[in-house]
PDB file of C-alpha atoms in Angstrom:
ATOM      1  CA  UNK A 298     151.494  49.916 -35.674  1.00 42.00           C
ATOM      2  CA  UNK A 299     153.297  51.937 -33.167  1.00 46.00           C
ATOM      3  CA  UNK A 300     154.740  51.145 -29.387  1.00 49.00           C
ATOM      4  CA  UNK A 301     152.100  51.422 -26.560  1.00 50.00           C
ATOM      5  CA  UNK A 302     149.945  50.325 -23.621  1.00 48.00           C
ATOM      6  CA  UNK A 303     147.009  47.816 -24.378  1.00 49.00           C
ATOM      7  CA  UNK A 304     145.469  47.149 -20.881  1.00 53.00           C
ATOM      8  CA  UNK A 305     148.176  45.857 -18.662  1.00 55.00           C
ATOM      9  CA  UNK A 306     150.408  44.953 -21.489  1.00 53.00           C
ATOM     10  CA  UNK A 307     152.859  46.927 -23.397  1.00 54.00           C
ATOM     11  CA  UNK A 308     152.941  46.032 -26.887  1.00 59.00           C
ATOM     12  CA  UNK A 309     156.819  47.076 -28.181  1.00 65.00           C
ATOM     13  CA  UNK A 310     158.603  46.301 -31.343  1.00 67.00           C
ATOM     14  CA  UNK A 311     160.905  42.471 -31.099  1.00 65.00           C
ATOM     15  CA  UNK A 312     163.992  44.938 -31.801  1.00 60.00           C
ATOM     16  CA  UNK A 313     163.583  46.885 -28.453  1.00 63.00           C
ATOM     17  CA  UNK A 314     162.776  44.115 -25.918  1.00 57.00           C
ATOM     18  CA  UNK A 315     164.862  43.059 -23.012  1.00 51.00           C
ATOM     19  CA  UNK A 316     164.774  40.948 -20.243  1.00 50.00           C
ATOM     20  CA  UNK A 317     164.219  41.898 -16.899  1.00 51.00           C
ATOM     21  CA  UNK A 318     167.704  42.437 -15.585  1.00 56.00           C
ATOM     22  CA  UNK A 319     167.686  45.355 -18.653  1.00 56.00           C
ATOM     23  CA  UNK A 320     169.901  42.484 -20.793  1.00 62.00           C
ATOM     24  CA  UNK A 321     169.595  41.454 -23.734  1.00 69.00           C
ATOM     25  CA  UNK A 322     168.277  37.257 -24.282  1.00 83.00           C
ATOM     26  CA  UNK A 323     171.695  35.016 -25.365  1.00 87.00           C
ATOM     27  CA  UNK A 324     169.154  33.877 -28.364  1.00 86.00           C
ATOM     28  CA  UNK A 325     169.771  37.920 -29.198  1.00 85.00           C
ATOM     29  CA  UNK A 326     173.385  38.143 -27.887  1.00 88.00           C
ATOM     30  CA  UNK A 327     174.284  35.046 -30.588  1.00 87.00           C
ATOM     31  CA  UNK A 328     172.779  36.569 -33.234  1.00 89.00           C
ATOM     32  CA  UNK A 329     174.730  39.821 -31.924  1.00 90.00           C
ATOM     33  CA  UNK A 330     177.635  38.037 -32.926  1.00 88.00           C
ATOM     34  CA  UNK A 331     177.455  37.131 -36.130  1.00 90.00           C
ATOM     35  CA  UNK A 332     176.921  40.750 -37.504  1.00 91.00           C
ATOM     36  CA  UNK A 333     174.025  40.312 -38.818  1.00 94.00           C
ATOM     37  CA  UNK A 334     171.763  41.722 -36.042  1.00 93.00           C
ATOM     38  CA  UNK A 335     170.626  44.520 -38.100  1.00 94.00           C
ATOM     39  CA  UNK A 336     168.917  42.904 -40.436  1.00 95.00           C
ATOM     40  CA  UNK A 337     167.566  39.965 -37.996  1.00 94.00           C
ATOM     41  CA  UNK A 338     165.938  43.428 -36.038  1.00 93.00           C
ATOM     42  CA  UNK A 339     164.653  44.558 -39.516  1.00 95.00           C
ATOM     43  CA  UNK A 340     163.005  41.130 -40.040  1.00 94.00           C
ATOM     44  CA  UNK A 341     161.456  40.745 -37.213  1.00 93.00           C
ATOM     45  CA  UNK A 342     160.044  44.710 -37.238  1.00 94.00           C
ATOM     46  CA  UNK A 343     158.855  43.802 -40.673  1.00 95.00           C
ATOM     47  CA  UNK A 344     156.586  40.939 -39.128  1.00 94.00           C
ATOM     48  CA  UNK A 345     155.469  42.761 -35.947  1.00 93.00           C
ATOM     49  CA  UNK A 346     154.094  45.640 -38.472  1.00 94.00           C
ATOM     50  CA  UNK A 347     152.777  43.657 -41.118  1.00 93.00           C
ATOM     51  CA  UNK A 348     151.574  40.455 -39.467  1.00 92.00           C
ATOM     52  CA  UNK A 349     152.486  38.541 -42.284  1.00 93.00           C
ATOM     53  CA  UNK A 350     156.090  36.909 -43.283  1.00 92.00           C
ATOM     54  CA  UNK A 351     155.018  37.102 -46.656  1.00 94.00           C
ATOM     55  CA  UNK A 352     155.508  40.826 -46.929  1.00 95.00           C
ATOM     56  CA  UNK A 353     158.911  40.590 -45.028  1.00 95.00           C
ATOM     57  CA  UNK A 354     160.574  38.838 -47.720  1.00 96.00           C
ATOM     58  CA  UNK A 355     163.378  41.817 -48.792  1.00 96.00           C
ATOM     59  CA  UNK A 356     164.125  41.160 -45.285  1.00 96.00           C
ATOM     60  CA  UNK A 357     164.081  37.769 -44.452  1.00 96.00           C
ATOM     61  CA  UNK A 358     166.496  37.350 -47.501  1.00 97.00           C
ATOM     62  CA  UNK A 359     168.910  40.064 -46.369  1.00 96.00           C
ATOM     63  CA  UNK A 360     169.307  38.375 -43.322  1.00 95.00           C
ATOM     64  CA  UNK A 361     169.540  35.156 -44.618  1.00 95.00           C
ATOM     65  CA  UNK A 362     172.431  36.094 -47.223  1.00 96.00           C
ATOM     66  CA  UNK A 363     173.827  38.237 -43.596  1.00 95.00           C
ATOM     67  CA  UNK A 364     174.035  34.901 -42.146  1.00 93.00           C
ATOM     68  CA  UNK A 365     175.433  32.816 -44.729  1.00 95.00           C
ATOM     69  CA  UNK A 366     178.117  34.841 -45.287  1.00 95.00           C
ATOM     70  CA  UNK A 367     179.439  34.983 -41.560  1.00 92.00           C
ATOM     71  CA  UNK A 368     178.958  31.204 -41.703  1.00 91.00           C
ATOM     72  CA  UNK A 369     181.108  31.133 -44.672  1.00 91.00           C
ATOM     73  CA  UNK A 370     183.606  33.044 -42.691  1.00 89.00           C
ATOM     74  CA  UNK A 371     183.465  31.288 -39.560  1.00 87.00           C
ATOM     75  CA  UNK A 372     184.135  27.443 -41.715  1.00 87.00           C
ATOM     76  CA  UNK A 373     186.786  29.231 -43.428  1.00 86.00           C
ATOM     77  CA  UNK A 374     188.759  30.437 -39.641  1.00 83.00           C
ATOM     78  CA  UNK A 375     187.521  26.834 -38.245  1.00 82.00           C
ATOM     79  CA  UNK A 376     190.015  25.437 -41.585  1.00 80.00           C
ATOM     80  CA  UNK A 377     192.143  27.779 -41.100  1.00 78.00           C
ATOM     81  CA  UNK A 378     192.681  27.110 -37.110  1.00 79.00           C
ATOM     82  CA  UNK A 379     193.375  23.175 -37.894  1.00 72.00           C
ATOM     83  CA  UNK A 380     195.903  23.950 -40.372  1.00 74.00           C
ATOM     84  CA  UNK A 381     197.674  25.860 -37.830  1.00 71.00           C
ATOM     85  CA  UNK A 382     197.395  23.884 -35.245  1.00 66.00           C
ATOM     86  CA  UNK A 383     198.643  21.094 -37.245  1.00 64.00           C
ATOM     87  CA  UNK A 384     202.073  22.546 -38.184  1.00 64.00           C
ATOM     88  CA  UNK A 385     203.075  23.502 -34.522  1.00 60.00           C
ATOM     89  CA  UNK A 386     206.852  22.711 -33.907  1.00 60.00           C
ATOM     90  CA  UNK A 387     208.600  22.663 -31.369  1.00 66.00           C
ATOM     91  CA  UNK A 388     210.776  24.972 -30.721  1.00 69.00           C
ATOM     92  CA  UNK A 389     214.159  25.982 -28.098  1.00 70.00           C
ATOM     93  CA  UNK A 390     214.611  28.436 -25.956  1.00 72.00           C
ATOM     94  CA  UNK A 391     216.149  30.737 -28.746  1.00 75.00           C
ATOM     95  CA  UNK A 392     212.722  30.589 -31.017  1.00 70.00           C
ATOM     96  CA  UNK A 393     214.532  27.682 -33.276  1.00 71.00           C
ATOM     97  CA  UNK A 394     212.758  24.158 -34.227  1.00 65.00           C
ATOM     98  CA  UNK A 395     214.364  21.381 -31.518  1.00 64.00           C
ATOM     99  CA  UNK A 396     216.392  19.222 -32.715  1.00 59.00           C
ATOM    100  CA  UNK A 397     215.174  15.911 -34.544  1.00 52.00           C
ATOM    101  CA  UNK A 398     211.544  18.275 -35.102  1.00 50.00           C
ATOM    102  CA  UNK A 399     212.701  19.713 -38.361  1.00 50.00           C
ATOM    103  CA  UNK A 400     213.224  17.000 -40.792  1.00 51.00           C
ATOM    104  CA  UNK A 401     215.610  19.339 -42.947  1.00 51.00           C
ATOM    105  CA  UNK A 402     218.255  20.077 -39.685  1.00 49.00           C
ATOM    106  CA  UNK A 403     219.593  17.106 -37.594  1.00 49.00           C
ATOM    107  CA  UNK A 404     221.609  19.932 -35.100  1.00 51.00           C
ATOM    108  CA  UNK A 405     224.495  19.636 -37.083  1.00 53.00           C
ATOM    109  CA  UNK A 406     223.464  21.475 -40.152  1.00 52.00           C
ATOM    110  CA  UNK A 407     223.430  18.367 -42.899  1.00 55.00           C
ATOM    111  CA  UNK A 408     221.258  15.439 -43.247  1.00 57.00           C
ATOM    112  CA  UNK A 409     223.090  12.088 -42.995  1.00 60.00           C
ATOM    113  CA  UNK A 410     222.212   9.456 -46.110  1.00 60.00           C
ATOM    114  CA  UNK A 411     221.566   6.115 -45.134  1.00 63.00           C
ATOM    115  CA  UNK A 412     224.543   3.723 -45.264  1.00 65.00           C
ATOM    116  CA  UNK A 413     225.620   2.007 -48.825  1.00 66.00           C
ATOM    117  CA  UNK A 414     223.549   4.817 -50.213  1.00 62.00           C
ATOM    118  CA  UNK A 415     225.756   6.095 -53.154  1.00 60.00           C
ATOM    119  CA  UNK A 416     223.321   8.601 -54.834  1.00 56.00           C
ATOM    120  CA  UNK A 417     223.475   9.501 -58.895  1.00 52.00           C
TER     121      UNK A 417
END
């Protein structure tokens, strides 16, 4: 089934709509995003053709496995952010940790032991 004019309407494949302004929806700009839109477009063609999901299935599993993996990826940045901004030290105005932030450097270069410790 091609493109074309039914009456008033204009019947047009899901992959070349837009809104009025000439912009695409934010429900398409999201999936945009996640790299997959491709194979959403594909899926959606498939069904506007057919009529029937169950002959889209190649493509309703390509963009599933699409879409998993850029959830994968986005978890693995959202872990990966946290970890980041969990080691943040403060530093001076010459790039170095401030003192009493870096448990290794008191400012003076050596770590003091407690007092009456004798070590072995």
């Amino acid at each position: 089934m091609a493109s074309g004019d039914i009456g008033n309407f204009q019947i047009r494949k899901p992959s070349d709509t837009l809104d009025d302004s000439g912009e695409q929806d934010e429900f398409n700009k999201r999936i945009q995003r996640t790299g997959c839109f491709k194979e959403h477009n594909a899926m959606l063609d498939c069904h506007f053709e057919s009529k029937d999901w169950r002959k889209c299935a190649l493509e309703m599993r390509q963009f599933r496995e699409c879409f998993a993996a850029h959830e994968a990826q986005r978890r693995q940045r959202s872990v990966a952010e946290r970890a980041r901004e969990a080691v943040v030290v403060e530093r001076d105005a010459d790039g170095r940790p401030a003192a009493g932030r870096n448990p290794f450097d008191s400012g003076g270069g050596s770590c003091e032991l407690p007092q009456g410790y004798a070590g072995k």
